mmCIF file with all atom_site columns, N, CA and C in Angstrom:
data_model
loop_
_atom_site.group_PDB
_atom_site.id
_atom_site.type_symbol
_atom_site.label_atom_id
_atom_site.label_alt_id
_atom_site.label_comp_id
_atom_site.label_asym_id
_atom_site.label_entity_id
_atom_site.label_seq_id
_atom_site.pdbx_PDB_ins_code
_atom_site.Cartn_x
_atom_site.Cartn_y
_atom_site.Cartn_z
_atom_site.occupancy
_atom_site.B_iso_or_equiv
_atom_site.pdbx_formal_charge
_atom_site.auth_seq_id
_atom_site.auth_comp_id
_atom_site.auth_asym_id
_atom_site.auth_atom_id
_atom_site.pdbx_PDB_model_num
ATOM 1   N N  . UNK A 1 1  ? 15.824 -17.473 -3.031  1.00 58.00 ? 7  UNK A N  1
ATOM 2   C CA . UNK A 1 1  ? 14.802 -17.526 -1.999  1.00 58.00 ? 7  UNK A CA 1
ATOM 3   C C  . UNK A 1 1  ? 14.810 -18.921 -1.394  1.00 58.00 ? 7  UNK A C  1
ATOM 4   N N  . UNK A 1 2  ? 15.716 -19.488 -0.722  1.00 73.00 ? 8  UNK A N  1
ATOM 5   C CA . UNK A 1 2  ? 16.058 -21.073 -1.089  1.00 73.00 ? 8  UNK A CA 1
ATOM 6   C C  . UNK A 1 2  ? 15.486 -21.233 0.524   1.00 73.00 ? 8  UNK A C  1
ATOM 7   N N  . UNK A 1 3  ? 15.182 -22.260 0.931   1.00 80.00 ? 9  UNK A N  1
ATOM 8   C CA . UNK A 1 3  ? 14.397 -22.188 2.337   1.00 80.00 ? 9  UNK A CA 1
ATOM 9   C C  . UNK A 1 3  ? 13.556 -20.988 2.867   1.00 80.00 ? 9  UNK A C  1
ATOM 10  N N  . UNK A 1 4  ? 12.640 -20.806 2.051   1.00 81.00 ? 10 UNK A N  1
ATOM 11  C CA . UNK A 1 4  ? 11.820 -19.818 2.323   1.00 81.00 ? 10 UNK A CA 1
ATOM 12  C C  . UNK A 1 4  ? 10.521 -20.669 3.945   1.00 81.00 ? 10 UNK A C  1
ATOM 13  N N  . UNK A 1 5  ? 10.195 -21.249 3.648   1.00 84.00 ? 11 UNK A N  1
ATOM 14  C CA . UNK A 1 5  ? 9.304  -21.820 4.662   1.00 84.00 ? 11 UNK A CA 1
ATOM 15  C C  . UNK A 1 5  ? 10.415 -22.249 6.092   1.00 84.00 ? 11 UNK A C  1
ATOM 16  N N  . UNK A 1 6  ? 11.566 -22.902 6.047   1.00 88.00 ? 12 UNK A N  1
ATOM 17  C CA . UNK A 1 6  ? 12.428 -22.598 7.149   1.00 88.00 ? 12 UNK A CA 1
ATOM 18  C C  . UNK A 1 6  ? 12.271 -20.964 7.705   1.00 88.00 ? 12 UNK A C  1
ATOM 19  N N  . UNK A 1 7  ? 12.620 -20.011 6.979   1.00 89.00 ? 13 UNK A N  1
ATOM 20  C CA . UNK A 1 7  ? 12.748 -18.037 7.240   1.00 89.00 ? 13 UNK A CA 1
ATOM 21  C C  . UNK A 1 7  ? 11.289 -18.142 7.522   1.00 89.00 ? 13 UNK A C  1
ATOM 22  N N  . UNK A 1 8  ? 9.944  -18.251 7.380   1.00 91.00 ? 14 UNK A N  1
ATOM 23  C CA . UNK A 1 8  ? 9.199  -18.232 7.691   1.00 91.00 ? 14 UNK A CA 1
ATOM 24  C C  . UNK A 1 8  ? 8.636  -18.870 9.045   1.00 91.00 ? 14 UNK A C  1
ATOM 25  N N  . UNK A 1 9  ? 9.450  -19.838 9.144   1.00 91.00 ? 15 UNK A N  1
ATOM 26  C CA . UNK A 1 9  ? 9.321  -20.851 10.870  1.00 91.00 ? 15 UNK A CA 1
ATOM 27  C C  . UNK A 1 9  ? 9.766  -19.757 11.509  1.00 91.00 ? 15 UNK A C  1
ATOM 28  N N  . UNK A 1 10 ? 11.109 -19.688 11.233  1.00 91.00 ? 16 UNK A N  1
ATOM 29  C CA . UNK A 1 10 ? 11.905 -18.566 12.213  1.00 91.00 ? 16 UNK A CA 1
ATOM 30  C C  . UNK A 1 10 ? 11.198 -17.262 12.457  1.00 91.00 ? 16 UNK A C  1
ATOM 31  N N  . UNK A 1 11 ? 10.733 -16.514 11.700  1.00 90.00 ? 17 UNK A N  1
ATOM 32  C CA . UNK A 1 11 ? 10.169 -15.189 11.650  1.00 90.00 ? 17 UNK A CA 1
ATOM 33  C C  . UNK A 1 11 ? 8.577  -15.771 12.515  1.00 90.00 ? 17 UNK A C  1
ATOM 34  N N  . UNK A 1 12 ? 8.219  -16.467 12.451  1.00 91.00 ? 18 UNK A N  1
ATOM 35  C CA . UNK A 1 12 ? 7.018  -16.707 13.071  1.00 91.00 ? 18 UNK A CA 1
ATOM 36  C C  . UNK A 1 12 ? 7.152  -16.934 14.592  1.00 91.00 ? 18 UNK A C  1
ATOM 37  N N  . UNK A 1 13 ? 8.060  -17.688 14.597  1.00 91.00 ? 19 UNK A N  1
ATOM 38  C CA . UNK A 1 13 ? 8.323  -18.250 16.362  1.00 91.00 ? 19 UNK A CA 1
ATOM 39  C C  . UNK A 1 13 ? 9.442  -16.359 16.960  1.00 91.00 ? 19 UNK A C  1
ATOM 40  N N  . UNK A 1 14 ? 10.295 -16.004 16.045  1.00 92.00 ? 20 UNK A N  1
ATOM 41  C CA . UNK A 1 14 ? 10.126 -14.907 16.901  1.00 92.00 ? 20 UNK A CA 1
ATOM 42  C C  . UNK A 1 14 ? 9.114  -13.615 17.386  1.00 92.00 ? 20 UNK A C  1
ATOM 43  N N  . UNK A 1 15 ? 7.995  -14.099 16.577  1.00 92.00 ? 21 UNK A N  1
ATOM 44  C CA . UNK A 1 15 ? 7.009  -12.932 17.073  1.00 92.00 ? 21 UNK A CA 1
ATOM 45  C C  . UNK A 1 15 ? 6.407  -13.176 18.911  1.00 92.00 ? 21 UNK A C  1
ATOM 46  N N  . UNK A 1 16 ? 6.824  -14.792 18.728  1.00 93.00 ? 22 UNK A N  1
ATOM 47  C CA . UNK A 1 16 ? 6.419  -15.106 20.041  1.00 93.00 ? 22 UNK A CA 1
ATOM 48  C C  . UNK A 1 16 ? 7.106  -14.465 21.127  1.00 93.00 ? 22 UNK A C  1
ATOM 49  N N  . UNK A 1 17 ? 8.181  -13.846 21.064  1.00 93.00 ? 23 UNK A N  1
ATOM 50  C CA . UNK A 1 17 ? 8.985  -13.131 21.611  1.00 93.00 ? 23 UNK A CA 1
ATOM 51  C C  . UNK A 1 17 ? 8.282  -11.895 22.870  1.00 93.00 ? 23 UNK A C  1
ATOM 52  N N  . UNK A 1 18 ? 7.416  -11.351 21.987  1.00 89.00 ? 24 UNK A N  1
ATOM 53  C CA . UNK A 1 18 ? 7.101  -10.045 22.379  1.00 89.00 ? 24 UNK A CA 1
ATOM 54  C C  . UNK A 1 18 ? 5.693  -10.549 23.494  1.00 89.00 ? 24 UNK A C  1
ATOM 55  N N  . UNK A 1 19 ? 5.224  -11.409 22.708  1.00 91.00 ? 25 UNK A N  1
ATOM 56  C CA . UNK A 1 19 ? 4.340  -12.067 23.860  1.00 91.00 ? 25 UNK A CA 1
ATOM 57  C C  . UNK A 1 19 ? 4.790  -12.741 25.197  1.00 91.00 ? 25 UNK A C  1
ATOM 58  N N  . UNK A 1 20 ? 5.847  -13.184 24.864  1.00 93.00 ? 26 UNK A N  1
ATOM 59  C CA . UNK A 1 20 ? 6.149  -14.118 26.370  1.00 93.00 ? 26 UNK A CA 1
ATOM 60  C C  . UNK A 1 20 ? 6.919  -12.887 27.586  1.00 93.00 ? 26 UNK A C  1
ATOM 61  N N  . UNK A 1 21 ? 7.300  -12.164 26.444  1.00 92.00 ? 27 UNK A N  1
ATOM 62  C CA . UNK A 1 21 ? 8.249  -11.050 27.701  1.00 92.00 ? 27 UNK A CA 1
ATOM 63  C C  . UNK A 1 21 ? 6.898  -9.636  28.663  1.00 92.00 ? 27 UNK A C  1
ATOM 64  N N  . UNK A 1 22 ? 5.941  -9.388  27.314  1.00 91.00 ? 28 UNK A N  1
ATOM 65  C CA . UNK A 1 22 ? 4.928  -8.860  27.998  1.00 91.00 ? 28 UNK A CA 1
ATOM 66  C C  . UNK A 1 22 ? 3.712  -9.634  28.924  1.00 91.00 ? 28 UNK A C  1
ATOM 67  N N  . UNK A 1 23 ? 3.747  -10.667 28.539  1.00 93.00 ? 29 UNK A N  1
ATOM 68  C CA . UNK A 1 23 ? 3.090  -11.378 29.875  1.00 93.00 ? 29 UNK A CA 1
ATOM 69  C C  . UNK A 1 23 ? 4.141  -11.963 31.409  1.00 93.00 ? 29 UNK A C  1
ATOM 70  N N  . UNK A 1 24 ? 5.137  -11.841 31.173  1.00 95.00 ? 30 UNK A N  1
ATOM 71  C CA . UNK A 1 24 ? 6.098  -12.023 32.333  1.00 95.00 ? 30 UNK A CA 1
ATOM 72  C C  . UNK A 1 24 ? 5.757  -10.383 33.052  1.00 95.00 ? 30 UNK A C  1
ATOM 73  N N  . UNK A 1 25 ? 6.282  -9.252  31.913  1.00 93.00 ? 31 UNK A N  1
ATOM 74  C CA . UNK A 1 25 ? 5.796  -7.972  32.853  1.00 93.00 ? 31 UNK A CA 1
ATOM 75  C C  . UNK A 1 25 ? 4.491  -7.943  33.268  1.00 93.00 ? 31 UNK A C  1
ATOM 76  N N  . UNK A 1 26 ? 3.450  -8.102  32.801  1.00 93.00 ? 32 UNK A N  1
ATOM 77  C CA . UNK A 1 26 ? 2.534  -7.905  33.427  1.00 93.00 ? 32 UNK A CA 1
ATOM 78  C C  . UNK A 1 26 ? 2.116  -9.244  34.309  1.00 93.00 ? 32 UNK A C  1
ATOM 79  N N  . UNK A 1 27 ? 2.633  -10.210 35.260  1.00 94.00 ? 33 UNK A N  1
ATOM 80  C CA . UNK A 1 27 ? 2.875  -11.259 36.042  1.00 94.00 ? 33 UNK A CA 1
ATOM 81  C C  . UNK A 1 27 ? 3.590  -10.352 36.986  1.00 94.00 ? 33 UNK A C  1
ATOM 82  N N  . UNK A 1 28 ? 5.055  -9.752  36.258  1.00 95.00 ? 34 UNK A N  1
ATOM 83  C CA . UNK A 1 28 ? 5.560  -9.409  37.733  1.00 95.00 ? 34 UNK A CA 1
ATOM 84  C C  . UNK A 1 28 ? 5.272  -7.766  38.535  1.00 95.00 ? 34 UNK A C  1
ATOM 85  N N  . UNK A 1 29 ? 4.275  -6.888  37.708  1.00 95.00 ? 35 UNK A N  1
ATOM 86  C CA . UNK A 1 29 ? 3.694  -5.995  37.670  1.00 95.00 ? 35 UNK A CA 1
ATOM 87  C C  . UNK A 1 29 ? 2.094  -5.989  38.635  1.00 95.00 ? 35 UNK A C  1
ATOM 88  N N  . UNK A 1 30 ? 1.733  -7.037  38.293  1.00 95.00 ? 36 UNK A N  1
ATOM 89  C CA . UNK A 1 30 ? 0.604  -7.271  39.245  1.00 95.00 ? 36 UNK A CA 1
ATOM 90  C C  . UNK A 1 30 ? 0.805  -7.726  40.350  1.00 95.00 ? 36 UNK A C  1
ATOM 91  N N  . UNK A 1 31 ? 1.737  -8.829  40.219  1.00 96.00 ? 37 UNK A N  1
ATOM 92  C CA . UNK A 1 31 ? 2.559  -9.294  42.182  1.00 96.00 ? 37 UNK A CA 1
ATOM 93  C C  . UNK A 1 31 ? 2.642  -7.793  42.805  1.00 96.00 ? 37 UNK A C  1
ATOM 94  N N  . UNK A 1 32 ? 3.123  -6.876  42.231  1.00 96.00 ? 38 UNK A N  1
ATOM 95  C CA . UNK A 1 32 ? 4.265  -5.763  42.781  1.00 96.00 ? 38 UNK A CA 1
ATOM 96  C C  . UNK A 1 32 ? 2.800  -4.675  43.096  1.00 96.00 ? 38 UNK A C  1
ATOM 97  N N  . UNK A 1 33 ? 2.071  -4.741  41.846  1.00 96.00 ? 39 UNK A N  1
ATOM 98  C CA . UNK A 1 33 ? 1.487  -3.370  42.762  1.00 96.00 ? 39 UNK A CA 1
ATOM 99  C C  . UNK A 1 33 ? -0.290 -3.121  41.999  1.00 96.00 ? 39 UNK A C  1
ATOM 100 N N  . UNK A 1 34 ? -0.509 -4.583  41.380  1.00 96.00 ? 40 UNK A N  1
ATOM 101 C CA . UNK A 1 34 ? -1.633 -5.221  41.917  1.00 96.00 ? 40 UNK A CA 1
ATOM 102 C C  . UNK A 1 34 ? -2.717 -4.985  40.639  1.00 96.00 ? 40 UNK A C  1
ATOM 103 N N  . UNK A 1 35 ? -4.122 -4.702  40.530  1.00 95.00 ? 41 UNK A N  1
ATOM 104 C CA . UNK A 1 35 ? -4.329 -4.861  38.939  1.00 95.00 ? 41 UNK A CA 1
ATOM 105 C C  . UNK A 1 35 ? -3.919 -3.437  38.143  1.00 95.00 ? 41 UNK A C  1
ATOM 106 N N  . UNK A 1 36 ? -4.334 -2.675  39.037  1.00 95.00 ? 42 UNK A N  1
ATOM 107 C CA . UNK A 1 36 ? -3.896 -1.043  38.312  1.00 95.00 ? 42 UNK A CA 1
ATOM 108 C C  . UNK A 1 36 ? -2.579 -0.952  38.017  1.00 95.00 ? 42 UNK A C  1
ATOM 109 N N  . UNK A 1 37 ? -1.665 -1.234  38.595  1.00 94.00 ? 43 UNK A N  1
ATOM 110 C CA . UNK A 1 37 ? -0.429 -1.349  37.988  1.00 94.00 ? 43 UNK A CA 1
ATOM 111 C C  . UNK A 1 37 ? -0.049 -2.215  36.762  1.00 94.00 ? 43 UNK A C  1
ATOM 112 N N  . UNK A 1 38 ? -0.637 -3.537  36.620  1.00 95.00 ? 44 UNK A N  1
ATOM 113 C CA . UNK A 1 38 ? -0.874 -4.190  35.468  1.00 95.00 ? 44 UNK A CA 1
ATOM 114 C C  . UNK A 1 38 ? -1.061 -3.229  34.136  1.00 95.00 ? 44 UNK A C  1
ATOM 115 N N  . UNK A 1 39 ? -2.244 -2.961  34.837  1.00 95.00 ? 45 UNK A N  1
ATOM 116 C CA . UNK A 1 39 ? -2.722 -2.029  32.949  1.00 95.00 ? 45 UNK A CA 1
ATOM 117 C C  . UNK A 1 39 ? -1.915 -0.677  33.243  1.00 95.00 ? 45 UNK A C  1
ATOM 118 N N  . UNK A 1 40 ? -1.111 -0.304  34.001  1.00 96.00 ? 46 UNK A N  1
ATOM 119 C CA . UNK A 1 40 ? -0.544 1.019   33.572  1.00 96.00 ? 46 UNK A CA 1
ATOM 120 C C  . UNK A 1 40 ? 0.789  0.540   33.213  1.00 96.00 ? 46 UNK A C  1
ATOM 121 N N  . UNK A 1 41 ? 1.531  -0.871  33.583  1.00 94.00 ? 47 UNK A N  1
ATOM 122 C CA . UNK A 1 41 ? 2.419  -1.514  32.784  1.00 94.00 ? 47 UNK A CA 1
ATOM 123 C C  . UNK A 1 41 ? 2.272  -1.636  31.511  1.00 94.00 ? 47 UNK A C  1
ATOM 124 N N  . UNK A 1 42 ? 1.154  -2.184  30.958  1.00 93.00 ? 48 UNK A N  1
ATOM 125 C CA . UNK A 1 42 ? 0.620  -2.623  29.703  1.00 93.00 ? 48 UNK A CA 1
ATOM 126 C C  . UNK A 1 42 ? 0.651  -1.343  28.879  1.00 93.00 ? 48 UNK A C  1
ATOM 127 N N  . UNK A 1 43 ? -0.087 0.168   29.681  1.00 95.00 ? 49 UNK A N  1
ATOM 128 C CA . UNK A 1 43 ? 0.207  1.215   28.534  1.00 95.00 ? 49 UNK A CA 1
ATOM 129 C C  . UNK A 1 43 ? 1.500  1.864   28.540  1.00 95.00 ? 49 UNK A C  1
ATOM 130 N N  . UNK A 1 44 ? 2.529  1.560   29.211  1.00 95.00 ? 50 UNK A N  1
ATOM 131 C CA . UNK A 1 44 ? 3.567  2.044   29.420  1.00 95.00 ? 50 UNK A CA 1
ATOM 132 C C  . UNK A 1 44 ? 4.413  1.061   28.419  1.00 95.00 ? 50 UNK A C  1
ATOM 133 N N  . UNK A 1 45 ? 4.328  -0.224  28.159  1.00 92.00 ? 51 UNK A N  1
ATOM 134 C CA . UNK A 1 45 ? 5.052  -0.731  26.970  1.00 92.00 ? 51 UNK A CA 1
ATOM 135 C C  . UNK A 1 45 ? 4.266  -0.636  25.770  1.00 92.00 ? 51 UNK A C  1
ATOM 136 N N  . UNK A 1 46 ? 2.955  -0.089  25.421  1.00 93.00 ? 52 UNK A N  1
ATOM 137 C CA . UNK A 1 46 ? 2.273  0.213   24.202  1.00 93.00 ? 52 UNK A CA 1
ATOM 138 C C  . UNK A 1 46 ? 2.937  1.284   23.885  1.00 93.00 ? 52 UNK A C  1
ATOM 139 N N  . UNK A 1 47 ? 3.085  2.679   24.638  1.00 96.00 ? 53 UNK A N  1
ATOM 140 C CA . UNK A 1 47 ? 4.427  3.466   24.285  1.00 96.00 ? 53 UNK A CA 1
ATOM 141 C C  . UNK A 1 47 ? 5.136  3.398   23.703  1.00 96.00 ? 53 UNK A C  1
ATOM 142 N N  . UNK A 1 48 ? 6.224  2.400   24.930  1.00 94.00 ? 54 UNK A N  1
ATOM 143 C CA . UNK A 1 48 ? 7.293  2.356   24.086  1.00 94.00 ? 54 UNK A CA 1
ATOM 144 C C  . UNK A 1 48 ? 6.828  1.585   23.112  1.00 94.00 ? 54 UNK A C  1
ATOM 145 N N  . UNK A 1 49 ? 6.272  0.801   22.540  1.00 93.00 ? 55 UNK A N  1
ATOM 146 C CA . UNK A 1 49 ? 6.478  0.474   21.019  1.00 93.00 ? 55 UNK A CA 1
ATOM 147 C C  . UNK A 1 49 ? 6.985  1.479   20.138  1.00 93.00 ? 55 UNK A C  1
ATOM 148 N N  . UNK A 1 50 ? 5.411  2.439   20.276  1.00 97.00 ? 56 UNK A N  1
ATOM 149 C CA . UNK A 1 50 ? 5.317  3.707   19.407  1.00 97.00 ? 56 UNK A CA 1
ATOM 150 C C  . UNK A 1 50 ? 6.210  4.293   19.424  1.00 97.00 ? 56 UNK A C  1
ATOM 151 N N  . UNK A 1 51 ? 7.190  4.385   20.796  1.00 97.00 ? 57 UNK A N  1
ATOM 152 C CA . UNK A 1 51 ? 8.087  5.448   20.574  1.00 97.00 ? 57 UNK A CA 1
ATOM 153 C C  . UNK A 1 51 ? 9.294  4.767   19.464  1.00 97.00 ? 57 UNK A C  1
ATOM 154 N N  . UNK A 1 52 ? 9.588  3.006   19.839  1.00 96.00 ? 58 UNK A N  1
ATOM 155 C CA . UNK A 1 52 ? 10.255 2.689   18.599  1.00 96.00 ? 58 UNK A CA 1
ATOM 156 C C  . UNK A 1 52 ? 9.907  2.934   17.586  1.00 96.00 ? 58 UNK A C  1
ATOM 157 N N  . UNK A 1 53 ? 8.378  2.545   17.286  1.00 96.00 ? 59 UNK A N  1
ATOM 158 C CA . UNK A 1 53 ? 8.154  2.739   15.747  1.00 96.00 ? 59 UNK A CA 1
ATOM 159 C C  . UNK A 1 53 ? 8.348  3.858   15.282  1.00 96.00 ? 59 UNK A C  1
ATOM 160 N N  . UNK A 1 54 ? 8.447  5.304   15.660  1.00 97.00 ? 60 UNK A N  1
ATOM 161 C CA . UNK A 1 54 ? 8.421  6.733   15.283  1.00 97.00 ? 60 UNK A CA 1
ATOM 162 C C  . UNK A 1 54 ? 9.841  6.551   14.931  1.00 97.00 ? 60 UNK A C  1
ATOM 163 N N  . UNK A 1 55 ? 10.799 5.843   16.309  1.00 97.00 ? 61 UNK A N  1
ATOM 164 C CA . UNK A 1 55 ? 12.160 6.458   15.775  1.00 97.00 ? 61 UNK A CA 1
ATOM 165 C C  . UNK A 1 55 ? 12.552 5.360   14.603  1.00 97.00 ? 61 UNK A C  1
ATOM 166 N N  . UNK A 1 56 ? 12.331 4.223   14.384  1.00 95.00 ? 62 UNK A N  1
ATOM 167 C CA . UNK A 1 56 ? 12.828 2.991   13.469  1.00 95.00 ? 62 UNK A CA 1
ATOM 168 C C  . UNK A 1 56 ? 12.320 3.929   11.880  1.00 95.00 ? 62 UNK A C  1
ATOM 169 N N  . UNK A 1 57 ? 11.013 4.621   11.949  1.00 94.00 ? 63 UNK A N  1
ATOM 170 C CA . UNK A 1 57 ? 10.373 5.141   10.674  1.00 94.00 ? 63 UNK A CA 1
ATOM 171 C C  . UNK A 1 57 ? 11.571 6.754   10.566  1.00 94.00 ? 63 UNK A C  1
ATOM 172 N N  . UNK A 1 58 ? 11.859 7.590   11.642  1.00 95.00 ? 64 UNK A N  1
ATOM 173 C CA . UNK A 1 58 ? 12.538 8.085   11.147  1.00 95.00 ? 64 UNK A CA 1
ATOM 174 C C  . UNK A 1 58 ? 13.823 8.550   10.783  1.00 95.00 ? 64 UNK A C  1
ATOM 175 N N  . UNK A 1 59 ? 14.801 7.254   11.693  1.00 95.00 ? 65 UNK A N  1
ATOM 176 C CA . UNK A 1 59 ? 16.095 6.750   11.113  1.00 95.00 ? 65 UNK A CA 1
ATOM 177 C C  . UNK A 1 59 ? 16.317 6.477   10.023  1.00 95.00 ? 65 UNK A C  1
ATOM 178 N N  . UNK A 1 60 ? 14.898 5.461   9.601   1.00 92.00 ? 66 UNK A N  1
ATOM 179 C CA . UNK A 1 60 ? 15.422 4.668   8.096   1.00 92.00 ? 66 UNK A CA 1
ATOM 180 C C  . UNK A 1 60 ? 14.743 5.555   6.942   1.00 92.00 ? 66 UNK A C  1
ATOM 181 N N  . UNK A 1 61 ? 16.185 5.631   5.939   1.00 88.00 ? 67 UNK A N  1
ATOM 182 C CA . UNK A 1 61 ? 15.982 6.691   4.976   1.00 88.00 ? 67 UNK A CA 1
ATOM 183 C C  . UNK A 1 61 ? 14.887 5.915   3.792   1.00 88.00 ? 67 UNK A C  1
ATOM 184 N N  . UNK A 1 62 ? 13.933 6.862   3.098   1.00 84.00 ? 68 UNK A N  1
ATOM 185 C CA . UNK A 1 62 ? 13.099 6.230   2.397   1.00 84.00 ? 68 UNK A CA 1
ATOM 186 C C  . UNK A 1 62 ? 13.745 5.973   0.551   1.00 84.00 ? 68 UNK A C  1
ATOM 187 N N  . UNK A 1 63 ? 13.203 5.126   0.442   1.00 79.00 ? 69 UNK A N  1
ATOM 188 C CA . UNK A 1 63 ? 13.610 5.309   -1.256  1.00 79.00 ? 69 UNK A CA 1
ATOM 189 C C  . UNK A 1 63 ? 12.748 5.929   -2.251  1.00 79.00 ? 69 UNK A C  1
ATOM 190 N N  . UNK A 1 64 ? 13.465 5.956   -3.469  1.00 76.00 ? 70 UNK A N  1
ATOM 191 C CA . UNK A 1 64 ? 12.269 7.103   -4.242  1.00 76.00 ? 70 UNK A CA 1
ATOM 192 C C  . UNK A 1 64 ? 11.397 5.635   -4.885  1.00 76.00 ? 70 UNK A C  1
ATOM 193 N N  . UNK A 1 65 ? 10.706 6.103   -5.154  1.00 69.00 ? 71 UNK A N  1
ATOM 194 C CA . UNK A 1 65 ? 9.692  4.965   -6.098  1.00 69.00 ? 71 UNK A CA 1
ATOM 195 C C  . UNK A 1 65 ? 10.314 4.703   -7.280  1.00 69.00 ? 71 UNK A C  1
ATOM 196 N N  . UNK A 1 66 ? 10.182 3.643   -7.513  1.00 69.00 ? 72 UNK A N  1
ATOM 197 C CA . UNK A 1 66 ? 10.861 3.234   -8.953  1.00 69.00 ? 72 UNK A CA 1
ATOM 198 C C  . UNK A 1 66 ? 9.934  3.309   -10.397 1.00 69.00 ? 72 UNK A C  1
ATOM 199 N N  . UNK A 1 67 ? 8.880  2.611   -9.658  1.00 67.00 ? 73 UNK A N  1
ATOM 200 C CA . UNK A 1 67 ? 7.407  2.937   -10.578 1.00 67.00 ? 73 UNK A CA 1
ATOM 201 C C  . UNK A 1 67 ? 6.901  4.226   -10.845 1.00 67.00 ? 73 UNK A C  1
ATOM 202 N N  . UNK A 1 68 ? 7.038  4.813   -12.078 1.00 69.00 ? 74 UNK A N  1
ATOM 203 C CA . UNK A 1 68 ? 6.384  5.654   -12.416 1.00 69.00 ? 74 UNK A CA 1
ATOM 204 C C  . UNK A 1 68 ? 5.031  5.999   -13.123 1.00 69.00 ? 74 UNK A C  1
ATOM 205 N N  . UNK A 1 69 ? 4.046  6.391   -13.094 1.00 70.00 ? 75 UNK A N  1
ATOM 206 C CA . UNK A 1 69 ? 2.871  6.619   -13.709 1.00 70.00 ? 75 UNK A CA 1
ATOM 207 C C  . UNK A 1 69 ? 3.132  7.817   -14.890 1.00 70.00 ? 75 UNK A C  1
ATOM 208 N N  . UNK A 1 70 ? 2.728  7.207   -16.424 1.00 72.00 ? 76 UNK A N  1
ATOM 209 C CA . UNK A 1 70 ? 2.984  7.688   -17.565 1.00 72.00 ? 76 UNK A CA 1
ATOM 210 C C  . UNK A 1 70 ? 2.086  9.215   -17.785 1.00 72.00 ? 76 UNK A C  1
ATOM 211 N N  . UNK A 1 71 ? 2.281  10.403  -18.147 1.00 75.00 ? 77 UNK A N  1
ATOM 212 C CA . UNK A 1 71 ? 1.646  11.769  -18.045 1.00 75.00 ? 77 UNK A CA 1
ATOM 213 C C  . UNK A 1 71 ? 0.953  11.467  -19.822 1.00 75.00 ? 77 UNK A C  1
ATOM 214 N N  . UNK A 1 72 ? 0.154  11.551  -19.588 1.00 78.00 ? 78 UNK A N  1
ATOM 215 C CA . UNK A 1 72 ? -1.066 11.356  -21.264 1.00 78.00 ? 78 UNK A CA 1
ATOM 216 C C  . UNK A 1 72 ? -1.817 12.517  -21.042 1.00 78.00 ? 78 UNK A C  1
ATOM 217 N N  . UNK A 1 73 ? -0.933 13.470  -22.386 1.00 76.00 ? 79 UNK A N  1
ATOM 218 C CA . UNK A 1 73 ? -1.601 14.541  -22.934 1.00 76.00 ? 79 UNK A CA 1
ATOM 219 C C  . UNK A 1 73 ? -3.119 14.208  -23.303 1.00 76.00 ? 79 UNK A C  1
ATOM 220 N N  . UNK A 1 74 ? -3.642 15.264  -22.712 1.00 67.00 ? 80 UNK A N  1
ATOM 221 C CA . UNK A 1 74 ? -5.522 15.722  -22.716 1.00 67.00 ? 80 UNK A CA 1
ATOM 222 C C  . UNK A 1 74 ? -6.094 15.660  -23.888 1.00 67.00 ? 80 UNK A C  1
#
């Protein structure tokens, strides 16, 4: 786990990612077609998230649990 707080800089500054690109769309979304278009930009990439998250959850295969809970006769 050797530079864990470096992987943690990194993983932190890319969350900034998702913020700087959805405030550029909704900048060049409101120039274009004014506040209603803004927020129907805004629910149109809340979507797509979801639609990633549905497909990322059901691409990736699950594992079985490793932990088991012990059965104690009554």
């Amino acid at each position: 786990m050797g530079a864990a707080a470096t992987k943690y800089n990194v993983m932190a500054s890319l969350s900034n990612t998702p913020i700087y690109v959805m405030t550029q769309v909704d900048g060049w979304a409101h120039t274009r077609w004014g506040p209603g278009g803004m927020l129907y930009a805004e629910a149109i990439g809340g979507l797509i998230g979801l639609a990633v998250y549905i497909a990322v959850t059901a691409l990736v295969p699950r594992r079985e649990s490793v932990a088991t809970v012990p059965v104690v006769p009554a």
